[in-house]
């Protein structure tokens, strides 16, 4: 339980069934770990909310401190990814490494199931009876993207009581039974940043400043300076001094410490001499450097790890859909996997905007979540290459 309304209603629904039930609160992060002082204990308020709900439902609860495991298995790898200029999603790996990893390992022997307040559904294949991770009924709240990294053995032990319940119904249940957190706002953002401060300010405490040039992608003209590749992500707007129009990050050269930007529209340039003048720019179609046609993941993990779709190994490939962010509509793709290793190639039917290395690509077959992998390489629309 997190202290929020979703996990509280999950506990309520399970308390009505014939389970030997107890609640666990994970402490994954504490601002005292950063500052070395007693100032800033956000987790204590959440723990108080968990205890209050459990007293009302008459179920036991305890806290498990997994902050060390989270630091080593989620936070530090994410920091190394940011430092390299890529864009990780720690919340995906938190589920496999912590909730369905370290937490499972800390539970007493004999615990058969772990229930969570995720909006997801578990089904069983009609022929082989293996567990399948399926989308929740409430598509707006569906969280299979974040659960896509868990192993089949963990999925087997998972229970998702909110599978067929909408967020509005969850709040109504909480109000009906008198839970004090029925109207509590949802927690947004990474657990170790939250709403405390700007993300770059936080990350700057852990990643060294490495200034470098910001170049216009068509001309290689320097438009400004950045303080580190991690300060911008692909597709992000970049308002640079002296330019009336906002540019967008189109690529990064990790070796040269260069960020490339482009106008959202393709820029047609007549024969001119540099330096580039804004009067020389003629706007046309969407800039191809902002769109990706193919992504490659070198560490793709299928939930059924021993049984990837056979069609993925064929010349034609496997037809599926992909999400690279939680809040996006899955788009159609063709998937091919190498016969050896875990390298998967994902080709968009239509080039997709703002795809960054380090993001998590999650594959679906209809409502069935198949697995995920980190995006290691991207190819821009029409094979557009970053200069240099």
Short mmCIF file of C-alpha atoms in Angstrom, two decimals:
data_model
loop_
_atom_site.label_atom_id
_atom_site.label_comp_id
_atom_site.label_asym_id
_atom_site.label_seq_id
_atom_site.Cartn_x
_atom_site.Cartn_y
_atom_site.Cartn_z
CA UNK A 1 0.00 0.00 0.00
CA UNK A 2 1.18 3.50 -0.85
CA UNK A 3 -1.28 5.60 1.12
CA UNK A 4 -3.18 6.56 -2.02
CA UNK A 5 -6.79 5.79 -2.85
CA UNK A 6 -6.03 3.03 -5.40
CA UNK A 7 -4.13 0.75 -3.05
CA UNK A 8 -6.54 1.57 -0.20
CA UNK A 9 -9.57 0.46 -2.24
CA UNK A 10 -7.58 -2.60 -3.33
CA UNK A 11 -7.18 -3.49 0.35
CA UNK A 12 -10.90 -2.89 0.93
CA UNK A 13 -11.93 -5.19 -1.92
CA UNK A 14 -9.60 -7.95 -0.75
CA UNK A 15 -10.73 -7.57 2.88
CA UNK A 16 -14.22 -8.56 1.71
CA UNK A 17 -12.89 -11.89 0.40
CA UNK A 18 -11.56 -14.98 2.12
CA UNK A 19 -7.88 -14.01 2.21
CA UNK A 20 -5.38 -14.14 5.03
CA UNK A 21 -4.58 -10.52 4.36
CA UNK A 22 -1.85 -8.14 5.50
CA UNK A 23 -0.56 -4.87 4.08
CA UNK A 24 2.98 -3.78 3.27
CA UNK A 25 4.25 -0.24 2.82
CA UNK A 26 7.54 0.20 0.96
CA UNK A 27 9.90 2.98 1.90
CA UNK A 28 11.94 3.47 -1.27
CA UNK A 29 13.20 7.01 -0.84
CA UNK A 30 13.73 9.55 1.90
CA UNK A 31 14.98 13.09 1.46
CA UNK A 32 17.09 12.53 4.58
CA UNK A 33 19.17 10.19 2.44
CA UNK A 34 20.05 13.22 0.31
CA UNK A 35 20.49 15.90 2.96
CA UNK A 36 21.68 13.94 6.00
CA UNK A 37 19.19 15.88 8.15
CA UNK A 38 15.72 15.18 9.56
CA UNK A 39 14.14 17.75 7.24
CA UNK A 40 11.79 16.40 4.59
CA UNK A 41 10.17 13.06 5.37
CA UNK A 42 7.51 12.72 2.68
CA UNK A 43 7.19 8.97 3.19
CA UNK A 44 6.07 9.44 6.82
CA UNK A 45 2.79 11.05 5.74
CA UNK A 46 2.14 8.16 3.34
CA UNK A 47 2.90 5.63 6.08
CA UNK A 48 0.46 7.40 8.41
CA UNK A 49 -2.24 7.17 5.71
CA UNK A 50 -1.58 3.45 5.24
CA UNK A 51 -1.87 2.78 8.97
CA UNK A 52 -5.08 4.80 9.20
CA UNK A 53 -6.72 2.86 6.36
CA UNK A 54 -5.57 -0.48 7.78
CA UNK A 55 -7.00 0.36 11.20
CA UNK A 56 -10.35 1.10 9.58
CA UNK A 57 -10.26 -2.15 7.57
CA UNK A 58 -8.93 -4.11 10.55
CA UNK A 59 -5.96 -5.60 8.73
CA UNK A 60 -2.34 -5.70 9.94
CA UNK A 61 0.32 -3.64 8.19
CA UNK A 62 4.05 -3.17 8.32
CA UNK A 63 6.73 -1.10 6.63
CA UNK A 64 9.63 -2.53 4.65
CA UNK A 65 12.67 -0.34 4.06
CA UNK A 66 13.85 -0.98 0.49
CA UNK A 67 15.61 2.36 0.03
CA UNK A 68 19.03 0.73 -0.36
CA UNK A 69 17.74 -1.72 -2.96
CA UNK A 70 15.99 1.09 -4.82
CA UNK A 71 19.13 3.21 -4.80
CA UNK A 72 21.35 0.44 -6.16
CA UNK A 73 18.96 -1.29 -8.57
CA UNK A 74 16.86 1.61 -9.90
CA UNK A 75 18.21 5.06 -9.07
CA UNK A 76 21.94 4.62 -9.78
CA UNK A 77 21.37 2.90 -13.17
CA UNK A 78 18.94 5.70 -14.08
CA UNK A 79 21.49 8.37 -13.14
CA UNK A 80 24.12 6.69 -15.34
CA UNK A 81 21.61 6.68 -18.21
CA UNK A 82 20.81 10.39 -17.75
CA UNK A 83 24.53 11.16 -17.49
CA UNK A 84 25.01 9.51 -20.88
CA UNK A 85 22.36 11.83 -22.34
CA UNK A 86 19.62 9.22 -22.66
CA UNK A 87 16.10 9.24 -21.18
CA UNK A 88 15.33 6.38 -18.75
CA UNK A 89 12.02 5.47 -17.15
CA UNK A 90 12.85 4.31 -13.59
CA UNK A 91 9.18 3.60 -12.78
CA UNK A 92 9.17 0.65 -15.21
CA UNK A 93 12.20 -0.98 -13.60
CA UNK A 94 10.91 -0.23 -10.10
CA UNK A 95 8.16 -2.78 -10.62
CA UNK A 96 10.43 -5.62 -11.70
CA UNK A 97 13.38 -4.77 -9.44
CA UNK A 98 11.56 -3.60 -6.30
CA UNK A 99 7.82 -4.33 -6.07
CA UNK A 100 8.06 -7.74 -7.75
CA UNK A 101 11.74 -8.22 -6.93
CA UNK A 102 13.24 -7.04 -3.66
CA UNK A 103 9.83 -6.85 -1.98
CA UNK A 104 9.03 -10.45 -2.92
CA UNK A 105 12.42 -11.52 -1.56
CA UNK A 106 11.69 -9.80 1.77
CA UNK A 107 8.32 -11.48 2.33
CA UNK A 108 7.95 -14.37 4.78
CA UNK A 109 7.90 -17.84 3.27
CA UNK A 110 4.46 -19.09 2.39
CA UNK A 111 3.18 -15.84 0.88
CA UNK A 112 1.38 -16.90 -2.29
CA UNK A 113 0.15 -13.66 -3.85
CA UNK A 114 0.99 -9.97 -4.02
CA UNK A 115 -1.90 -7.59 -4.75
CA UNK A 116 -1.32 -4.05 -5.98
CA UNK A 117 -3.44 -1.04 -6.87
CA UNK A 118 -2.26 -1.03 -10.49
CA UNK A 119 -4.85 -0.66 -13.22
CA UNK A 120 -4.09 -3.90 -15.07
CA UNK A 121 -5.62 -7.33 -15.61
CA UNK A 122 -4.27 -10.86 -15.52
CA UNK A 123 -5.66 -13.58 -17.76
CA UNK A 124 -4.62 -17.12 -18.63
CA UNK A 125 -3.97 -18.40 -22.13
CA UNK A 126 -6.76 -20.82 -23.10
CA UNK A 127 -4.37 -23.51 -24.36
CA UNK A 128 -1.19 -23.43 -22.27
CA UNK A 129 -2.72 -21.71 -19.20
CA UNK A 130 0.25 -19.36 -18.82
CA UNK A 131 -0.46 -15.94 -17.26
CA UNK A 132 -0.92 -12.96 -19.56
CA UNK A 133 -0.64 -9.27 -18.64
CA UNK A 134 -3.69 -7.54 -20.12
CA UNK A 135 -4.87 -3.94 -20.29
CA UNK A 136 -7.30 -2.71 -17.63
CA UNK A 137 -10.88 -1.80 -18.47
CA UNK A 138 -10.17 1.86 -17.70
CA UNK A 139 -7.94 2.65 -20.69
CA UNK A 140 -7.16 6.13 -19.41
CA UNK A 141 -5.65 4.66 -16.25
CA UNK A 142 -4.18 1.46 -17.73
CA UNK A 143 -0.74 0.85 -16.19
CA UNK A 144 0.47 -2.19 -18.10
CA UNK A 145 3.20 0.04 -19.54
CA UNK A 146 4.77 0.26 -16.09
CA UNK A 147 4.30 -3.47 -15.41
CA UNK A 148 5.78 -4.63 -18.72
CA UNK A 149 9.18 -5.55 -17.25
CA UNK A 150 7.96 -8.05 -14.65
CA UNK A 151 8.82 -11.71 -15.09
CA UNK A 152 6.21 -14.38 -15.77
CA UNK A 153 6.90 -15.92 -12.36
CA UNK A 154 6.03 -12.59 -10.71
CA UNK A 155 2.93 -12.14 -12.87
CA UNK A 156 1.77 -15.59 -11.76
CA UNK A 157 1.67 -14.36 -8.15
CA UNK A 158 0.16 -10.94 -8.90
CA UNK A 159 -3.42 -9.90 -8.18
CA UNK A 160 -4.94 -6.75 -9.73
CA UNK A 161 -8.31 -6.07 -8.04
CA UNK A 162 -8.81 -2.82 -10.01
CA UNK A 163 -8.74 -4.61 -13.38
CA UNK A 164 -12.36 -3.87 -14.22
CA UNK A 165 -12.93 -0.76 -12.11
CA UNK A 166 -12.63 2.83 -13.29
CA UNK A 167 -10.89 5.56 -11.34
CA UNK A 168 -14.23 7.25 -10.75
CA UNK A 169 -15.61 4.00 -9.27
CA UNK A 170 -12.54 3.64 -7.07
CA UNK A 171 -13.12 7.07 -5.55
CA UNK A 172 -16.83 6.33 -5.11
CA UNK A 173 -16.03 3.08 -3.26
CA UNK A 174 -13.60 4.96 -1.03
CA UNK A 175 -16.21 7.63 -0.22
CA UNK A 176 -18.92 5.03 0.41
CA UNK A 177 -16.86 3.13 2.98
CA UNK A 178 -15.52 6.33 4.55
CA UNK A 179 -11.84 6.13 3.62
CA UNK A 180 -10.19 9.41 4.58
CA UNK A 181 -8.09 9.54 1.38
CA UNK A 182 -11.02 9.19 -1.05
CA UNK A 183 -10.26 12.57 -2.61
CA UNK A 184 -6.49 12.49 -2.23
CA UNK A 185 -4.69 13.81 -5.31
CA UNK A 186 -2.65 11.37 -7.35
CA UNK A 187 1.09 11.41 -6.89
CA UNK A 188 2.76 12.51 -10.12
CA UNK A 189 6.34 12.24 -11.31
CA UNK A 190 9.26 10.15 -10.11
CA UNK A 191 9.11 9.17 -6.46
CA UNK A 192 12.54 10.65 -5.74
CA UNK A 193 11.67 14.02 -7.29
CA UNK A 194 7.92 14.44 -6.95
CA UNK A 195 6.77 18.04 -6.73
CA UNK A 196 9.65 19.26 -4.58
CA UNK A 197 11.68 21.04 -7.21
CA UNK A 198 12.54 21.22 -10.86
CA UNK A 199 13.90 17.98 -12.23
CA UNK A 200 17.11 19.48 -13.63
CA UNK A 201 17.86 21.07 -10.26
CA UNK A 202 17.47 17.70 -8.58
CA UNK A 203 19.50 15.74 -11.12
CA UNK A 204 22.21 18.39 -11.09
CA UNK A 205 23.05 17.21 -7.56
CA UNK A 206 24.10 13.83 -8.97
CA UNK A 207 25.33 14.52 -12.52
CA UNK A 208 28.28 16.78 -13.34
CA UNK A 209 27.75 19.82 -15.56
CA UNK A 210 29.27 19.26 -19.01
CA UNK A 211 28.72 22.34 -21.22
CA UNK A 212 28.60 21.88 -24.96
CA UNK A 213 27.25 23.47 -28.13
CA UNK A 214 23.67 23.47 -29.38
CA UNK A 215 23.78 23.25 -33.19
CA UNK A 216 21.10 23.79 -35.84
CA UNK A 217 20.80 20.39 -37.47
CA UNK A 218 20.63 21.52 -41.11
CA UNK A 219 23.50 24.01 -41.08
CA UNK A 220 25.68 23.03 -38.09
CA UNK A 221 25.46 26.67 -36.97
CA UNK A 222 25.90 27.08 -33.21
CA UNK A 223 22.79 28.62 -31.64
CA UNK A 224 23.71 28.35 -27.98
CA UNK A 225 25.19 26.24 -25.21
CA UNK A 226 23.81 23.44 -23.01
CA UNK A 227 24.98 22.37 -19.54
CA UNK A 228 24.90 18.64 -20.23
CA UNK A 229 23.20 16.23 -22.62
CA UNK A 230 20.91 15.19 -19.77
CA UNK A 231 19.38 18.69 -19.55
CA UNK A 232 17.31 18.09 -22.70
CA UNK A 233 15.49 15.09 -24.10
CA UNK A 234 14.61 14.29 -27.71
CA UNK A 235 11.50 16.16 -28.85
CA UNK A 236 11.73 18.72 -26.05
CA UNK A 237 11.21 22.37 -26.87
CA UNK A 238 14.34 24.49 -26.55
CA UNK A 239 13.90 28.26 -26.33
CA UNK A 240 17.30 29.65 -27.22
CA UNK A 241 18.40 33.27 -26.68
CA UNK A 242 18.08 35.46 -29.75
CA UNK A 243 15.64 33.20 -31.60
CA UNK A 244 12.00 34.22 -31.95
CA UNK A 245 10.81 30.66 -32.64
CA UNK A 246 11.16 27.71 -30.31
CA UNK A 247 13.48 24.99 -31.59
CA UNK A 248 13.06 21.29 -30.78
CA UNK A 249 15.73 18.79 -29.79
CA UNK A 250 16.29 16.44 -32.74
CA UNK A 251 19.39 14.49 -31.74
CA UNK A 252 22.52 14.18 -29.61
CA UNK A 253 26.12 13.33 -30.38
CA UNK A 254 27.31 11.61 -27.22
CA UNK A 255 30.99 11.55 -28.22
CA UNK A 256 31.14 15.24 -29.18
CA UNK A 257 28.75 16.39 -26.42
CA UNK A 258 26.56 18.15 -29.00
CA UNK A 259 22.80 18.71 -28.97
CA UNK A 260 21.13 19.23 -32.36
CA UNK A 261 17.93 21.21 -32.68
CA UNK A 262 15.49 21.88 -35.49
CA UNK A 263 12.47 23.99 -36.17
CA UNK A 264 9.26 21.92 -36.05
CA UNK A 265 8.86 22.66 -39.76
CA UNK A 266 11.34 21.64 -42.41
CA UNK A 267 13.62 24.57 -43.25
CA UNK A 268 14.33 25.21 -46.94
CA UNK A 269 17.46 27.25 -47.49
CA UNK A 270 18.26 29.16 -50.69
CA UNK A 271 21.89 29.61 -51.64
CA UNK A 272 23.16 31.82 -48.86
CA UNK A 273 26.37 32.47 -47.01
CA UNK A 274 26.70 31.78 -43.31
CA UNK A 275 26.02 32.89 -40.66
CA UNK A 276 22.39 31.87 -40.99
CA UNK A 277 19.87 34.71 -40.91
CA UNK A 278 16.26 34.13 -39.92
CA UNK A 279 15.21 35.97 -43.09
CA UNK A 280 16.84 33.14 -45.06
CA UNK A 281 14.49 30.51 -43.59
CA UNK A 282 11.50 29.26 -45.57
CA UNK A 283 9.19 26.96 -43.59
CA UNK A 284 7.77 23.84 -45.22
CA UNK A 285 6.77 20.34 -44.08
CA UNK A 286 7.43 18.80 -40.67
CA UNK A 287 11.15 18.32 -40.10
CA UNK A 288 12.14 14.65 -40.69
CA UNK A 289 14.81 14.75 -37.98
CA UNK A 290 12.06 14.95 -35.35
CA UNK A 291 10.50 11.66 -36.48
CA UNK A 292 11.73 8.11 -35.98
CA UNK A 293 11.03 5.23 -38.35
CA UNK A 294 12.88 2.38 -36.59
CA UNK A 295 14.03 1.64 -33.06
CA UNK A 296 16.34 -1.10 -31.81
CA UNK A 297 16.40 -2.60 -28.33
CA UNK A 298 19.39 -4.77 -27.43
CA UNK A 299 17.93 -6.07 -24.17
CA UNK A 300 14.27 -6.77 -25.00
CA UNK A 301 12.57 -8.97 -22.42
CA UNK A 302 9.41 -10.88 -23.29
CA UNK A 303 7.17 -11.73 -20.34
CA UNK A 304 7.05 -15.25 -21.78
CA UNK A 305 10.82 -15.20 -22.05
CA UNK A 306 11.11 -18.70 -23.53
CA UNK A 307 8.33 -18.20 -26.07
CA UNK A 308 8.57 -14.96 -28.09
CA UNK A 309 6.10 -14.74 -31.01
CA UNK A 310 7.47 -17.01 -33.75
CA UNK A 311 6.52 -14.50 -36.43
CA UNK A 312 9.08 -12.09 -34.97
CA UNK A 313 11.84 -14.36 -36.33
CA UNK A 314 10.40 -14.39 -39.86
CA UNK A 315 11.34 -12.10 -42.76
CA UNK A 316 7.87 -10.51 -42.67
CA UNK A 317 8.06 -9.91 -38.93
CA UNK A 318 5.41 -9.87 -36.23
CA UNK A 319 2.59 -7.32 -36.34
CA UNK A 320 2.07 -5.58 -33.02
CA UNK A 321 1.63 -2.13 -31.46
CA UNK A 322 4.09 -0.19 -29.33
CA UNK A 323 4.08 2.45 -26.61
CA UNK A 324 7.21 4.41 -25.77
CA UNK A 325 5.47 6.48 -23.10
CA UNK A 326 2.72 5.73 -20.62
CA UNK A 327 0.34 8.43 -21.80
CA UNK A 328 0.22 7.69 -25.50
CA UNK A 329 -1.98 5.64 -27.80
CA UNK A 330 -0.18 2.50 -28.95
CA UNK A 331 0.78 2.70 -32.62
CA UNK A 332 1.15 -0.14 -35.17
CA UNK A 333 4.60 -1.60 -35.83
CA UNK A 334 6.38 -4.58 -37.34
CA UNK A 335 8.73 -6.43 -35.00
CA UNK A 336 11.73 -8.59 -35.90
CA UNK A 337 14.02 -10.37 -33.47
CA UNK A 338 17.50 -11.76 -34.09
CA UNK A 339 17.78 -15.51 -33.63
CA UNK A 340 20.54 -15.03 -31.08
CA UNK A 341 20.53 -12.62 -28.17
CA UNK A 342 17.80 -10.17 -27.18
CA UNK A 343 18.04 -7.64 -30.00
CA UNK A 344 14.65 -6.57 -31.33
CA UNK A 345 13.98 -4.22 -34.26
CA UNK A 346 10.71 -2.28 -34.17
CA UNK A 347 9.57 -0.50 -37.35
CA UNK A 348 6.79 2.08 -37.17
CA UNK A 349 4.07 2.01 -39.84
CA UNK A 350 4.18 5.81 -39.72
CA UNK A 351 7.28 7.63 -38.38
CA UNK A 352 6.76 8.63 -34.76
CA UNK A 353 7.75 11.90 -33.11
CA UNK A 354 9.97 12.43 -30.05
CA UNK A 355 11.53 8.99 -29.63
CA UNK A 356 14.56 9.07 -27.33
CA UNK A 357 17.25 6.54 -26.55
CA UNK A 358 16.80 5.18 -23.04
CA UNK A 359 13.02 5.22 -23.19
CA UNK A 360 11.14 1.97 -22.75
CA UNK A 361 9.42 0.41 -25.77
CA UNK A 362 6.49 -1.79 -24.69
CA UNK A 363 4.90 -4.17 -27.19
CA UNK A 364 1.25 -5.24 -27.30
CA UNK A 365 -0.76 -7.79 -29.24
CA UNK A 366 -4.17 -6.18 -28.93
CA UNK A 367 -4.74 -5.84 -25.16
CA UNK A 368 -2.01 -8.38 -24.37
CA UNK A 369 1.21 -6.79 -23.07
CA UNK A 370 4.11 -8.87 -24.39
CA UNK A 371 7.17 -7.29 -22.80
CA UNK A 372 9.55 -4.36 -23.07
CA UNK A 373 13.07 -3.22 -23.78
CA UNK A 374 15.23 -0.10 -23.59
CA UNK A 375 15.57 1.87 -26.82
CA UNK A 376 19.27 1.73 -27.70
CA UNK A 377 19.23 3.04 -31.30
CA UNK A 378 16.89 5.08 -33.47
CA UNK A 379 16.71 5.82 -37.18
CA UNK A 380 15.06 9.05 -38.24
CA UNK A 381 12.42 9.45 -40.93
CA UNK A 382 13.74 8.72 -44.42
CA UNK A 383 17.08 7.75 -42.90
CA UNK A 384 17.88 11.32 -41.84
CA UNK A 385 21.31 11.34 -40.22
CA UNK A 386 22.70 13.72 -37.61
CA UNK A 387 25.64 15.72 -39.05
CA UNK A 388 29.14 14.70 -38.06
#
